[in-house]
């Protein structure tokens, strides 16, 4: 009889997971590891992950976390990997916890307008399921057809419709989540209102997998609006389009979405669109007052725009929205788009874009800009040569100046994509030392050994 | 020369406060102490407080907390004292921190639709100031004419309009707050969206003064709706009125408010109203589609109601809402109203009221019920003899059964008033042991010595 060789924490973890998880849940196949190593941010992992746990139920998550916690092995939770800030990038030796297989809609209650879902449910699938009851899931990140509810909650994802319906947090009523040590907690409730205890639901929403792993969510659904009216307006300059968006706000109209597209993006989609104007504003109003609101918006646009076009027909509305929806694919044809995500007070949009243009010129880095105008949320997009192994220094510097600009204008580094890996170095500046220190202490309450998505978010 | 006598923490605190605060900030006058000892819940303090600090600026709060923390003296923050759950009840020997004097609106930015205010600003005053710019502060707790923004944030106050515009949390963009040890932190931002770091703003909102003392708030304002339409309907039974409210939800109409008043309340207001029906439903729709929505609601009501009346005239609307607004004063004429605040999933309203009626009969305790129907938030009100020194046992038992009912129906102990002192004993049951323990650990991060409003909330 020989004594067992001293085994590393990694090896021991693999042994325990193999013992305690159903057989199909654990993978160490290098191809599987590679497929679960990063997100759509372009960030590269610093080495190979240890293994992937394909969770199918809450117990898989508790088993994985309990053992990883005991052995102090980092865990990187992930949904569909559509994040844009490196939040799901797997660090060397980490255990990847893939939640995309927990994809059941557990309940859809039309009377109480809520759904209970597992974290791997694709956002658009939930919206479709709700549609069968005349309801919808309001948050609509651009990735909705691919991204998961769990990932949306982890980043507090936004989207086009949050102009009127709020961000993901505003649709999350309650959560089931697993703490670092495997403890299952339930937060929130099934009611619209409720103030018993601290708002852990909001605290977990947007915490980027650093506080707990979400295993189920109770989500608010809303009625599909009875009517929708959509309007596009082209402008001679981005500043005029921004002015038009301020005019909408000032007039007290709350559109369901208000999307700004700048000239370079229009040109990338189709040079013919660029000839129609130097900026496009797409506005959608919905509800019983949709037509009246759209008419009010059209009146406000008329003196500022070069052309204004309105429709209440859904198919035609889709055509009007098409330019906005085609923006990213068009930029992807030009290279690898790095999508920034700053937000500024709404009245500073024009100023922000003017400054971004100056930053672009100073560093000779082309910047393309989309904006959720009603939220002051800008996506300046730097497109880089996809063959480059790493981001050119100039692009990195331009990004840094864009972040500094956001803070200078009273804004934020990230409106809806999250901090992830990519924006970590600016976080302390935005939060300030006292709040930053407080957040780190909160993290320790949830995850005293720092195993949950280390190096992300804070 | 004699050695100074050993001084108690209380005496030392008074000395330090007298030394470090401006002269008009500290009071130990028994009449002042008595006037700052409790709220409108009817809960009685367990002894006399040590002193009241009348804060006028953030520095007063930091001075008070720094010394109280060092000396481990409990601090009870308060605004206008309009709370209904004992959250501002001063415990024996505690330092009362009165924030009602920090009452400046620091900024009102119409372009960005936000205000920065001190915590002592009266909620209705902010709403009025916003009105000068065509804006309003959406949350409208019944106490709005008296209560402060700080108190509203501490309890995450609701109100009538949260049916459409959400609770206080949905209007708080950012906070300045002072931790137990006197550290000032800033949370959130001036932008509508933003996901950098954890959502401390939401965590502090509703924390009932147990995590930090709020010294300033950045609040979202919203346009005053272009139109409003109001409708009242009387029903032969509360169940039919509840059914009518479900019908509104099912039809996808989102009213700005939907208030249910039961027969006993109608009778208390005016026996003639009770003759019109056994329940009243008041619905208000607003925005460009107000008239169309109200017409849709009226059509839904027609087959269920005994009478339906609609108006788009604001003065007439006020008259229609009057019965709802008169409910509390009417009940105060009958005795001391103890206002409960459970919330249930919206579709369980009728069931909740049926059960409440049974509880009322079983304990021979009259219960009067108001409800924010669109939120499933019920206010069962027990009216007790004001000459009684303490709550009759039967009333206490009935309240306990009402809480148990709320939890059994998948609801919550408190929709908008907070836990305070009165509902503490049921909190652990609602939260469950894991979440409760986690919340206690979070409390320790903010307030390691447990000086902030001890015994409240958790």
XYZ file of C-alpha atoms in Angstrom, chain A residues 109-114 135 155-159 162-165 167 169-170 172 179 181 183-203 205-208 210-211 220-224 226 249-254 287-290 292-293 341 343-348 372 374-377 379 410-419 426-427 430-431 434-435 438-443 445-446 456-458, chain B residues 109-114 135 155-159 162-165 167 169-170 172 179 181 183-203 205-208 210-211 220-224 226 249-254 287-290 292-293 341 343-348 372 374-377 379 410-419 426-427 430-431 434-435 438-443 445-446 456-458:
214
model
C -48.348 33.618 -14.484
C -50.423 35.837 -16.748
C -52.741 37.018 -13.945
C -49.872 38.278 -11.821
C -47.813 39.245 -14.866
C -44.680 37.454 -13.786
C -47.382 40.160 -22.242
C -24.843 42.960 -15.912
C -28.158 44.748 -15.227
C -28.538 44.866 -18.985
C -30.330 47.700 -20.694
C -31.503 47.917 -24.263
C -35.348 51.033 -21.196
C -36.001 54.633 -22.206
C -39.543 53.962 -20.973
C -39.481 50.606 -19.200
C -33.281 48.432 -17.087
C -33.269 45.607 -12.426
C -36.670 47.214 -12.888
C -36.515 41.627 -11.407
C -23.435 32.232 -2.262
C -19.939 28.695 0.068
C -25.627 28.527 0.662
C -28.864 29.075 -1.260
C -30.601 32.395 -0.582
C -33.903 33.702 -1.841
C -34.357 37.437 -2.260
C -37.310 39.638 -3.096
C -40.810 38.383 -3.669
C -43.649 37.774 -6.108
C -45.383 41.042 -5.331
C -44.852 44.293 -7.186
C -44.079 46.120 -3.957
C -42.362 45.017 -0.790
C -39.876 46.510 1.654
C -39.099 43.774 4.182
C -35.329 43.797 4.754
C -32.595 45.145 2.534
C -32.923 45.049 -1.243
C -30.651 42.097 -1.981
C -32.352 41.638 -5.337
C -31.047 44.999 -6.522
C -27.657 44.363 -4.932
C -28.496 42.621 -10.105
C -25.463 44.043 -11.881
C -22.957 42.358 -9.579
C -21.395 40.478 -12.511
C -18.957 38.418 -8.041
C -21.449 38.126 -5.164
C -42.046 41.137 -13.994
C -43.875 40.978 -17.306
C -45.791 43.834 -18.833
C -48.670 44.081 -21.255
C -47.770 44.379 -24.917
C -51.983 48.421 -27.545
C -37.525 65.384 -23.164
C -38.365 69.037 -22.571
C -41.804 68.581 -24.119
C -42.489 65.869 -21.535
C -42.870 63.077 -24.070
C -41.489 59.750 -22.805
C -49.422 52.704 -25.551
C -52.866 54.208 -25.978
C -51.315 57.622 -26.686
C -48.708 56.396 -29.184
C -50.592 61.460 -30.382
C -47.113 61.294 -28.891
C -20.793 52.162 -23.077
C -23.643 57.338 -19.963
C -23.876 61.068 -19.362
C -26.680 63.300 -18.117
C -29.093 63.459 -21.036
C -28.501 67.128 -21.740
C -24.771 66.505 -22.324
C -29.774 55.555 -26.437
C -33.363 59.265 -23.782
C -30.963 57.648 -21.290
C -27.846 59.619 -22.219
C -26.211 56.243 -22.885
C -21.860 53.538 -27.396
C -21.060 63.739 -14.448
C -21.601 60.376 -16.076
C -20.513 56.785 -15.726
C -18.090 54.312 -17.270
C -20.814 51.889 -18.109
C -24.489 52.413 -18.690
C -25.496 48.825 -19.300
C -22.609 46.507 -20.263
C -20.860 46.230 -16.929
C -17.300 46.753 -15.784
C -11.377 53.273 -13.890
C -13.838 51.964 -11.318
C -15.923 56.720 -10.468
C -16.925 55.268 -7.107
C -15.126 55.464 0.499
C -17.775 53.776 -1.670
C -17.460 49.760 1.199
C -18.211 47.713 -1.920
C -15.140 45.578 -1.329
C -16.302 44.886 2.212
C -19.738 43.903 0.895
C -18.088 41.514 -1.527
C -19.725 39.177 3.100
C -20.934 37.214 0.091
C -14.119 41.464 -12.308
C -16.436 44.352 -11.535
C -14.614 46.056 -8.629
C -32.217 70.578 -13.235
C -35.131 70.703 -15.651
C -33.029 69.629 -18.659
C -31.833 66.463 -16.980
C -35.090 66.065 -15.055
C -33.467 65.639 -11.688
C -42.112 68.235 -13.866
C -38.777 53.331 4.086
C -38.801 53.095 0.270
C -42.200 54.756 0.476
C -44.892 54.019 -2.048
C -48.119 55.868 -2.596
C -46.601 53.819 -7.841
C -49.080 51.689 -9.754
C -47.510 53.275 -12.837
C -44.427 55.159 -11.651
C -41.858 53.232 -5.560
C -36.421 53.525 -5.128
C -37.412 53.964 -8.757
C -33.601 57.693 -6.515
C -21.864 55.488 7.629
C -18.357 55.747 11.853
C -17.489 58.177 6.748
C -19.304 59.978 3.933
C -20.089 57.841 0.890
C -21.652 58.796 -2.402
C -23.653 56.222 -4.310
C -25.224 56.145 -7.734
C -25.029 58.931 -10.249
C -26.800 61.692 -12.126
C -27.474 59.563 -15.176
C -30.606 57.542 -15.766
C -28.569 54.397 -16.354
C -25.318 53.177 -14.866
C -23.924 49.861 -13.662
C -20.490 50.615 -12.221
C -20.161 48.686 -8.965
C -22.880 47.330 -6.726
C -26.198 49.125 -6.361
C -25.647 50.769 -2.979
C -28.371 53.287 -3.770
C -30.996 50.549 -3.820
C -29.449 48.878 -0.784
C -33.249 52.786 0.026
C -35.627 51.062 2.412
C -32.938 50.309 5.008
C -34.808 52.334 7.659
C -29.993 51.006 9.974
C -27.173 51.146 7.407
C -35.423 61.615 -10.835
C -38.228 63.949 -11.859
C -40.782 63.174 -14.533
C -42.922 65.284 -16.815
C -46.374 66.184 -15.556
C -50.342 65.964 -20.576
C -54.643 44.273 -15.451
C -55.707 41.503 -17.820
C -56.712 44.051 -20.448
C -53.172 45.416 -20.370
C -54.167 48.857 -19.129
C -51.623 50.359 -16.707
C -50.567 60.598 -20.396
C -51.479 61.118 -24.036
C -53.677 58.028 -23.954
C -55.499 58.894 -20.716
C -58.729 56.214 -24.324
C -57.481 54.175 -21.378
C -49.466 47.220 4.998
C -48.855 43.106 -0.208
C -49.977 40.007 -2.079
C -49.728 38.971 -5.716
C -52.298 41.145 -7.469
C -54.584 38.274 -8.347
C -55.015 37.344 -4.673
C -53.564 49.949 -3.894
C -52.667 47.514 -9.074
C -49.842 46.675 -6.669
C -51.687 44.123 -4.548
C -50.865 46.333 -1.565
C -53.908 48.409 4.169
C -46.909 34.586 -1.468
C -46.835 38.165 -0.272
C -44.976 40.376 2.142
C -45.361 41.902 5.594
C -44.898 45.379 4.306
C -45.484 46.847 0.892
C -44.385 50.396 1.591
C -44.347 51.335 5.287
C -41.320 49.381 6.439
C -40.716 46.903 9.221
C -42.206 38.329 11.480
C -39.202 39.377 9.414
C -40.468 36.192 5.428
C -36.772 36.383 4.603
C -30.120 32.249 4.911
C -31.198 35.664 3.605
C -26.853 37.514 5.095
C -28.700 40.762 5.771
C -27.352 40.841 9.315
C -23.823 40.427 7.990
C -24.407 43.280 5.545
C -25.581 45.452 8.412
C -20.319 46.103 7.197
C -22.085 49.444 7.414
C -35.395 48.233 13.716
C -35.880 46.654 10.311
C -34.120 43.277 10.751
